[in-house]
mmCIF file of C-alpha atoms in Angstrom:
data_model
loop_
_atom_site.group_PDB
_atom_site.id
_atom_site.type_symbol
_atom_site.label_atom_id
_atom_site.label_comp_id
_atom_site.label_asym_id
_atom_site.label_seq_id
_atom_site.Cartn_x
_atom_site.Cartn_y
_atom_site.Cartn_z
ATOM 1 C CA UNK C 1 1.668 -4.197 47.646
ATOM 2 C CA UNK C 2 0.827 -5.907 44.389
ATOM 3 C CA UNK C 3 -0.873 -4.573 41.308
ATOM 4 C CA UNK C 4 -3.079 -6.471 38.923
ATOM 5 C CA UNK C 5 -1.546 -7.201 35.521
ATOM 6 C CA UNK C 6 -2.465 -4.888 32.667
ATOM 7 C CA UNK C 7 -5.148 -6.303 30.383
ATOM 8 C CA UNK C 8 -3.839 -7.788 27.175
ATOM 9 C CA UNK C 9 -4.911 -6.064 23.941
ATOM 10 C CA UNK C 10 -7.499 -7.910 21.892
ATOM 11 C CA UNK C 11 -5.873 -9.942 19.102
ATOM 12 C CA UNK C 12 -6.068 -8.336 15.669
ATOM 13 C CA UNK C 13 -7.816 -10.372 12.955
ATOM 14 C CA UNK C 14 -5.576 -11.834 10.298
ATOM 15 C CA UNK C 15 -5.668 -9.766 7.077
ATOM 16 C CA UNK C 16 -7.326 -11.315 4.024
ATOM 17 C CA UNK C 17 -4.994 -13.079 1.583
ATOM 18 C CA UNK C 18 -2.834 -10.847 -0.589
ATOM 19 C CA UNK C 19 -3.489 -11.278 -4.342
ATOM 20 C CA UNK C 20 -0.761 -12.831 -6.465
ATOM 21 C CA UNK C 21 0.838 -10.989 -9.354
ATOM 22 C CA UNK C 22 3.175 -13.901 -10.153
ATOM 23 C CA UNK C 23 1.988 -17.537 -9.782
ATOM 24 C CA UNK C 24 2.853 -19.709 -6.768
ATOM 25 C CA UNK C 25 5.981 -21.822 -6.932
ATOM 26 C CA UNK C 26 5.030 -24.838 -4.841
ATOM 27 C CA UNK C 27 2.512 -25.813 -2.150
ATOM 28 C CA UNK C 28 4.666 -26.883 0.793
ATOM 29 C CA UNK C 29 5.369 -25.648 4.315
ATOM 30 C CA UNK C 30 7.703 -22.709 4.989
ATOM 31 C CA UNK C 31 11.273 -24.064 5.195
ATOM 32 C CA UNK C 32 13.335 -24.114 8.367
ATOM 33 C CA UNK C 33 16.353 -22.596 6.616
ATOM 34 C CA UNK C 34 16.739 -18.851 6.234
ATOM 35 C CA UNK C 35 13.885 -17.450 4.104
ATOM 36 C CA UNK C 36 14.197 -15.253 1.059
ATOM 37 C CA UNK C 37 14.541 -11.513 1.674
ATOM 38 C CA UNK C 38 11.256 -9.617 1.745
ATOM 39 C CA UNK C 39 10.561 -6.252 0.111
ATOM 40 C CA UNK C 40 7.539 -3.997 0.541
ATOM 41 C CA UNK C 41 7.332 -1.302 -2.138
ATOM 42 C CA UNK C 42 5.041 1.718 -2.420
ATOM 43 C CA UNK C 43 5.681 3.175 -5.883
ATOM 44 C CA UNK C 44 3.920 6.538 -5.799
ATOM 45 C CA UNK C 45 3.583 9.373 -8.267
ATOM 46 C CA UNK C 46 5.753 11.701 -6.175
ATOM 47 C CA UNK C 47 7.746 9.444 -3.845
ATOM 48 C CA UNK C 48 8.810 5.811 -3.667
ATOM 49 C CA UNK C 49 9.218 4.011 -0.355
ATOM 50 C CA UNK C 50 10.875 0.641 0.185
ATOM 51 C CA UNK C 51 10.854 -1.559 3.292
ATOM 52 C CA UNK C 52 13.297 -4.471 3.652
ATOM 53 C CA UNK C 53 12.822 -7.372 6.042
ATOM 54 C CA UNK C 54 15.224 -7.129 8.955
ATOM 55 C CA UNK C 55 16.074 -3.519 8.125
ATOM 56 C CA UNK C 56 12.823 -1.564 8.052
ATOM 57 C CA UNK C 57 12.312 1.483 5.835
ATOM 58 C CA UNK C 58 15.428 1.797 3.682
ATOM 59 C CA UNK C 59 14.290 4.303 1.050
ATOM 60 C CA UNK C 60 11.948 7.290 0.852
ATOM 61 C CA UNK C 61 12.916 9.160 -2.287
ATOM 62 C CA UNK C 62 11.395 11.130 -5.164
ATOM 63 C CA UNK C 63 9.956 8.952 -7.930
ATOM 64 C CA UNK C 64 12.365 10.006 -10.664
ATOM 65 C CA UNK C 65 14.380 7.841 -13.020
ATOM 66 C CA UNK C 66 17.677 9.490 -12.049
ATOM 67 C CA UNK C 67 18.850 12.343 -9.819
ATOM 68 C CA UNK C 68 19.375 15.731 -11.363
ATOM 69 C CA UNK C 69 17.666 17.710 -14.103
ATOM 70 C CA UNK C 70 17.610 14.816 -16.579
ATOM 71 C CA UNK C 71 15.389 12.626 -14.412
ATOM 72 C CA UNK C 72 11.816 11.938 -15.508
ATOM 73 C CA UNK C 73 8.801 10.629 -13.614
ATOM 74 C CA UNK C 74 8.020 6.985 -14.453
ATOM 75 C CA UNK C 75 4.739 7.019 -12.471
ATOM 76 C CA UNK C 76 1.913 9.439 -13.252
ATOM 77 C CA UNK C 77 -1.413 9.662 -11.465
ATOM 78 C CA UNK C 78 -0.622 6.314 -9.846
ATOM 79 C CA UNK C 79 0.063 4.498 -13.131
ATOM 80 C CA UNK C 80 3.455 3.183 -14.266
ATOM 81 C CA UNK C 81 4.142 4.864 -17.612
ATOM 82 C CA UNK C 82 7.840 3.960 -17.896
ATOM 83 C CA UNK C 83 8.600 0.460 -16.569
ATOM 84 C CA UNK C 84 12.270 0.655 -17.547
ATOM 85 C CA UNK C 85 12.673 3.980 -15.767
ATOM 86 C CA UNK C 86 10.864 2.685 -12.679
ATOM 87 C CA UNK C 87 13.216 -0.316 -12.653
ATOM 88 C CA UNK C 88 16.241 2.008 -12.776
ATOM 89 C CA UNK C 89 14.818 3.967 -9.854
ATOM 90 C CA UNK C 90 14.318 0.839 -7.734
ATOM 91 C CA UNK C 91 17.721 -0.519 -8.702
ATOM 92 C CA UNK C 92 19.324 2.706 -7.503
ATOM 93 C CA UNK C 93 17.377 2.692 -4.212
ATOM 94 C CA UNK C 94 18.144 -0.980 -3.520
ATOM 95 C CA UNK C 95 21.845 -0.854 -4.427
ATOM 96 C CA UNK C 96 23.866 -2.313 -1.574
ATOM 97 C CA UNK C 97 20.811 -3.280 0.479
ATOM 98 C CA UNK C 98 19.890 -6.735 -0.804
ATOM 99 C CA UNK C 99 21.825 -9.638 0.733
ATOM 100 C CA UNK C 100 24.570 -11.238 -1.367
ATOM 101 C CA UNK C 101 23.269 -14.765 -0.806
ATOM 102 C CA UNK C 102 21.548 -14.712 -4.186
ATOM 103 C CA UNK C 103 18.186 -15.695 -2.726
ATOM 104 C CA UNK C 104 15.394 -14.284 -4.809
ATOM 105 C CA UNK C 105 13.242 -11.766 -2.906
ATOM 106 C CA UNK C 106 9.562 -11.954 -2.091
ATOM 107 C CA UNK C 107 7.900 -8.628 -2.944
ATOM 108 C CA UNK C 108 4.665 -7.017 -1.779
ATOM 109 C CA UNK C 109 3.726 -4.109 -4.052
ATOM 110 C CA UNK C 110 1.002 -1.558 -3.369
ATOM 111 C CA UNK C 111 -1.319 -0.859 -6.302
ATOM 112 C CA UNK C 112 -4.002 1.781 -6.834
ATOM 113 C CA UNK C 113 -7.586 0.600 -6.495
ATOM 114 C CA UNK C 114 -9.160 -0.367 -9.788
ATOM 115 C CA UNK C 115 -5.883 -0.799 -11.644
ATOM 116 C CA UNK C 116 -6.151 -3.109 -14.636
ATOM 117 C CA UNK C 117 -4.044 -5.503 -16.610
ATOM 118 C CA UNK C 118 -1.888 -2.768 -18.158
ATOM 119 C CA UNK C 119 -0.724 -1.617 -14.731
ATOM 120 C CA UNK C 120 -0.028 -5.180 -13.600
ATOM 121 C CA UNK C 121 1.972 -5.877 -16.764
ATOM 122 C CA UNK C 122 3.993 -2.694 -16.198
ATOM 123 C CA UNK C 123 4.573 -3.670 -12.559
ATOM 124 C CA UNK C 124 5.760 -7.117 -13.639
ATOM 125 C CA UNK C 125 8.195 -5.560 -16.125
ATOM 126 C CA UNK C 126 9.427 -3.080 -13.490
ATOM 127 C CA UNK C 127 10.271 -5.807 -10.961
ATOM 128 C CA UNK C 128 11.729 -8.295 -13.430
ATOM 129 C CA UNK C 129 15.318 -7.189 -12.720
ATOM 130 C CA UNK C 130 14.925 -8.479 -9.141
ATOM 131 C CA UNK C 131 14.133 -12.002 -10.372
ATOM 132 C CA UNK C 132 11.535 -12.207 -7.581
ATOM 133 C CA UNK C 133 10.340 -15.551 -6.294
ATOM 134 C CA UNK C 134 6.860 -14.106 -5.888
ATOM 135 C CA UNK C 135 5.188 -10.707 -6.199
ATOM 136 C CA UNK C 136 2.070 -10.115 -4.129
ATOM 137 C CA UNK C 137 -0.086 -7.059 -4.692
ATOM 138 C CA UNK C 138 -2.169 -5.170 -2.160
ATOM 139 C CA UNK C 139 -4.529 -2.244 -2.748
ATOM 140 C CA UNK C 140 -3.046 0.938 -1.324
ATOM 141 C CA UNK C 141 -6.165 1.661 0.721
ATOM 142 C CA UNK C 142 -6.067 -1.756 2.373
ATOM 143 C CA UNK C 143 -2.363 -1.314 3.036
ATOM 144 C CA UNK C 144 -3.169 1.990 4.755
ATOM 145 C CA UNK C 145 -5.655 0.259 7.070
ATOM 146 C CA UNK C 146 -3.098 -2.431 7.951
ATOM 147 C CA UNK C 147 -0.325 0.118 8.391
ATOM 148 C CA UNK C 148 -2.345 2.142 10.890
ATOM 149 C CA UNK C 149 -3.603 -0.854 12.860
ATOM 150 C CA UNK C 150 -7.227 0.043 12.107
ATOM 151 C CA UNK C 151 -10.006 -2.169 13.471
ATOM 152 C CA UNK C 152 -11.026 -4.290 10.493
ATOM 153 C CA UNK C 153 -13.958 -5.958 12.252
ATOM 154 C CA UNK C 154 -16.189 -3.002 11.371
ATOM 155 C CA UNK C 155 -16.749 -1.246 8.010
ATOM 156 C CA UNK C 156 -14.127 1.425 7.397
ATOM 157 C CA UNK C 157 -13.890 4.348 4.979
ATOM 158 C CA UNK C 158 -10.343 5.062 3.836
ATOM 159 C CA UNK C 159 -9.324 8.104 1.808
ATOM 160 C CA UNK C 160 -5.730 8.171 0.552
ATOM 161 C CA UNK C 161 -4.867 11.611 -0.830
ATOM 162 C CA UNK C 162 -1.586 11.085 -2.655
ATOM 163 C CA UNK C 163 0.379 13.605 -4.649
ATOM 164 C CA UNK C 164 -1.556 13.155 -7.908
ATOM 165 C CA UNK C 165 -4.219 10.586 -7.091
ATOM 166 C CA UNK C 166 -6.948 10.272 -4.456
ATOM 167 C CA UNK C 167 -8.399 6.861 -3.642
ATOM 168 C CA UNK C 168 -11.648 6.391 -1.715
ATOM 169 C CA UNK C 169 -12.604 2.931 -0.509
ATOM 170 C CA UNK C 170 -14.989 1.077 1.755
ATOM 171 C CA UNK C 171 -13.358 -1.833 3.583
ATOM 172 C CA UNK C 172 -15.567 -4.586 4.957
ATOM 173 C CA UNK C 173 -14.072 -7.571 6.723
ATOM 174 C CA UNK C 174 -10.654 -6.206 5.820
ATOM 175 C CA UNK C 175 -11.325 -6.459 2.070
ATOM 176 C CA UNK C 176 -12.143 -3.710 -0.427
ATOM 177 C CA UNK C 177 -15.932 -3.749 -0.856
ATOM 178 C CA UNK C 178 -16.172 -0.617 -3.027
ATOM 179 C CA UNK C 179 -13.584 1.812 -4.324
ATOM 180 C CA UNK C 180 -13.182 4.846 -6.547
ATOM 181 C CA UNK C 181 -10.354 7.152 -7.469
ATOM 182 C CA UNK C 182 -9.963 10.646 -8.830
ATOM 183 C CA UNK C 183 -7.022 12.204 -10.671
ATOM 184 C CA UNK C 184 -6.488 14.942 -8.102
ATOM 185 C CA UNK C 185 -4.024 15.030 -5.251
ATOM 186 C CA UNK C 186 -2.157 17.155 -2.773
ATOM 187 C CA UNK C 187 0.380 18.269 -5.386
ATOM 188 C CA UNK C 188 -2.455 19.807 -7.421
ATOM 189 C CA UNK C 189 -3.414 22.198 -4.621
ATOM 190 C CA UNK C 190 -2.770 25.806 -5.423
ATOM 191 C CA UNK C 191 -3.991 28.019 -8.222
ATOM 192 C CA UNK C 192 -7.336 26.821 -9.546
ATOM 193 C CA UNK C 193 -7.429 23.649 -7.407
ATOM 194 C CA UNK C 194 -8.301 24.440 -3.807
ATOM 195 C CA UNK C 195 -8.547 22.265 -0.708
ATOM 196 C CA UNK C 196 -12.305 22.821 -0.820
ATOM 197 C CA UNK C 197 -12.459 21.526 -4.409
ATOM 198 C CA UNK C 198 -10.384 18.459 -3.552
ATOM 199 C CA UNK C 199 -12.573 17.737 -0.528
ATOM 200 C CA UNK C 200 -15.657 18.308 -2.674
ATOM 201 C CA UNK C 201 -14.599 15.584 -5.114
ATOM 202 C CA UNK C 202 -14.180 13.172 -2.186
ATOM 203 C CA UNK C 203 -17.571 14.134 -0.754
ATOM 204 C CA UNK C 204 -19.230 13.626 -4.142
ATOM 205 C CA UNK C 205 -17.671 10.160 -4.400
ATOM 206 C CA UNK C 206 -18.720 9.156 -0.873
ATOM 207 C CA UNK C 207 -22.258 10.412 -1.559
ATOM 208 C CA UNK C 208 -22.404 8.236 -4.663
ATOM 209 C CA UNK C 209 -21.158 5.248 -2.663
ATOM 210 C CA UNK C 210 -23.951 5.790 -0.144
ATOM 211 C CA UNK C 211 -26.531 5.761 -2.941
ATOM 212 C CA UNK C 212 -25.086 2.657 -4.603
ATOM 213 C CA UNK C 213 -24.662 0.580 -1.452
ATOM 214 C CA UNK C 214 -27.612 -1.707 -0.839
ATOM 215 C CA UNK C 215 -26.358 -2.433 2.672
ATOM 216 C CA UNK C 216 -25.810 -0.194 5.723
ATOM 217 C CA UNK C 217 -22.034 -0.671 5.546
ATOM 218 C CA UNK C 218 -21.087 2.642 3.937
ATOM 219 C CA UNK C 219 -23.351 4.606 6.284
ATOM 220 C CA UNK C 220 -22.015 2.712 9.299
ATOM 221 C CA UNK C 221 -18.461 3.418 8.193
ATOM 222 C CA UNK C 222 -19.261 7.099 7.699
ATOM 223 C CA UNK C 223 -20.684 7.298 11.229
ATOM 224 C CA UNK C 224 -17.451 5.799 12.573
ATOM 225 C CA UNK C 225 -15.401 8.450 10.831
ATOM 226 C CA UNK C 226 -12.969 8.606 7.966
ATOM 227 C CA UNK C 227 -9.357 7.377 7.972
ATOM 228 C CA UNK C 228 -7.249 9.841 5.971
ATOM 229 C CA UNK C 229 -3.752 9.085 4.680
ATOM 230 C CA UNK C 230 -1.239 10.287 2.129
ATOM 231 C CA UNK C 231 0.198 13.762 1.797
ATOM 232 C CA UNK C 232 -3.291 15.275 1.965
ATOM 233 C CA UNK C 233 -3.637 14.086 5.564
ATOM 234 C CA UNK C 234 -0.894 16.553 6.487
ATOM 235 C CA UNK C 235 -2.968 19.457 5.164
ATOM 236 C CA UNK C 236 -5.197 20.947 7.909
ATOM 237 C CA UNK C 237 -7.343 22.678 5.283
ATOM 238 C CA UNK C 238 -8.141 19.358 3.591
ATOM 239 C CA UNK C 239 -8.991 17.749 6.938
ATOM 240 C CA UNK C 240 -11.210 20.703 7.871
ATOM 241 C CA UNK C 241 -13.187 20.720 4.622
ATOM 242 C CA UNK C 242 -13.715 16.959 4.671
ATOM 243 C CA UNK C 243 -14.954 16.960 8.277
ATOM 244 C CA UNK C 244 -17.260 19.911 7.679
ATOM 245 C CA UNK C 245 -18.752 18.632 4.426
ATOM 246 C CA UNK C 246 -19.147 15.003 5.514
ATOM 247 C CA UNK C 247 -20.192 15.904 9.088
ATOM 248 C CA UNK C 248 -18.093 13.112 10.495
ATOM 249 C CA UNK C 249 -14.769 12.842 12.336
ATOM 250 C CA UNK C 250 -11.739 12.727 10.048
ATOM 251 C CA UNK C 251 -8.776 10.906 11.556
ATOM 252 C CA UNK C 252 -5.400 11.509 9.864
ATOM 253 C CA UNK C 253 -3.279 8.372 9.996
ATOM 254 C CA UNK C 254 -0.111 8.455 12.098
ATOM 255 C CA UNK C 255 2.800 9.276 9.765
ATOM 256 C CA UNK C 256 0.265 9.299 6.909
ATOM 257 C CA UNK C 257 2.850 9.488 4.119
ATOM 258 C CA UNK C 258 4.316 6.086 5.062
ATOM 259 C CA UNK C 259 1.100 4.301 6.087
ATOM 260 C CA UNK C 260 0.828 2.362 2.811
ATOM 261 C CA UNK C 261 4.371 0.968 2.851
ATOM 262 C CA UNK C 262 3.995 0.046 6.531
ATOM 263 C CA UNK C 263 0.836 -1.858 5.641
ATOM 264 C CA UNK C 264 2.574 -3.597 2.747
ATOM 265 C CA UNK C 265 5.293 -4.637 5.199
ATOM 266 C CA UNK C 266 2.664 -6.006 7.586
ATOM 267 C CA UNK C 267 1.113 -7.959 4.715
ATOM 268 C CA UNK C 268 4.536 -9.311 3.784
ATOM 269 C CA UNK C 269 5.145 -10.576 7.314
ATOM 270 C CA UNK C 270 1.707 -12.199 7.433
ATOM 271 C CA UNK C 271 2.053 -13.669 3.937
ATOM 272 C CA UNK C 272 4.738 -16.174 4.880
ATOM 273 C CA UNK C 273 1.930 -18.695 5.318
ATOM 274 C CA UNK C 274 0.934 -18.184 1.668
ATOM 275 C CA UNK C 275 1.428 -21.268 -0.555
ATOM 276 C CA UNK C 276 3.364 -19.066 -2.973
ATOM 277 C CA UNK C 277 6.127 -18.782 -0.401
ATOM 278 C CA UNK C 278 7.004 -22.474 -0.376
ATOM 279 C CA UNK C 279 10.662 -23.573 -0.441
ATOM 280 C CA UNK C 280 12.477 -22.428 -3.541
ATOM 281 C CA UNK C 281 14.283 -25.451 -5.002
ATOM 282 C CA UNK C 282 16.959 -23.136 -6.361
ATOM 283 C CA UNK C 283 17.889 -22.077 -2.824
ATOM 284 C CA UNK C 284 18.963 -25.623 -1.938
ATOM 285 C CA UNK C 285 21.962 -25.236 -4.237
ATOM 286 C CA UNK C 286 23.104 -21.869 -2.890
#
């Protein structure tokens, strides 16, 4: 007795190009020799997560400059306020993990939606100690969609409720079509900030996006449901209030706290076709 083969899953569309933080080195094909190590970094207000090519997730630690009572937080509300301290944090997390070959790493860094030049300059200063070949940046909300394997053929609403920052974005064709953020997060819950108030700020933002959108994309995405990630996705009260107020299904991402770094890792793997990742002439002498 024979059985018919299982149908193959539909191929996922390739993600849009990842923006460059540092300029490309050279426009040539990917070399045959062993490539540079790859790092995906999600530098959050409360926790920092690092993924290393060939190893997977190697760090998930509090975002503090040093262990113990003397440590301070170099990232606040999603913004890097202490680049030197953030560099010390990453140096501590990466100690002993990077290969000794001396090859300069390729880095994909998640960034909050709407971040400006100040944040990018701080990110550049933070990563300088790595002497990276290239740093590519990806919006956290787009990283979440990639990290959860979401269908990017249709408009998608993503809400990332981090510890101190909530990002709300409409993705269309895999790119960020509209985005907003609010300086509230899961760590603010308790006392005067309730789950209902946090959900209310998200609902107010989505309502404004519906008014501003001259296309049916936001409404179509809302009908599909909302993809929820970050620490807030692990709060049933937040999920309940969002679903009730928006009158749409709210789907928490699998392992929502690591969705962004998983997406950054997926972008890193796909980015090897990027012209910025051409052969490094320095590697020929190592």
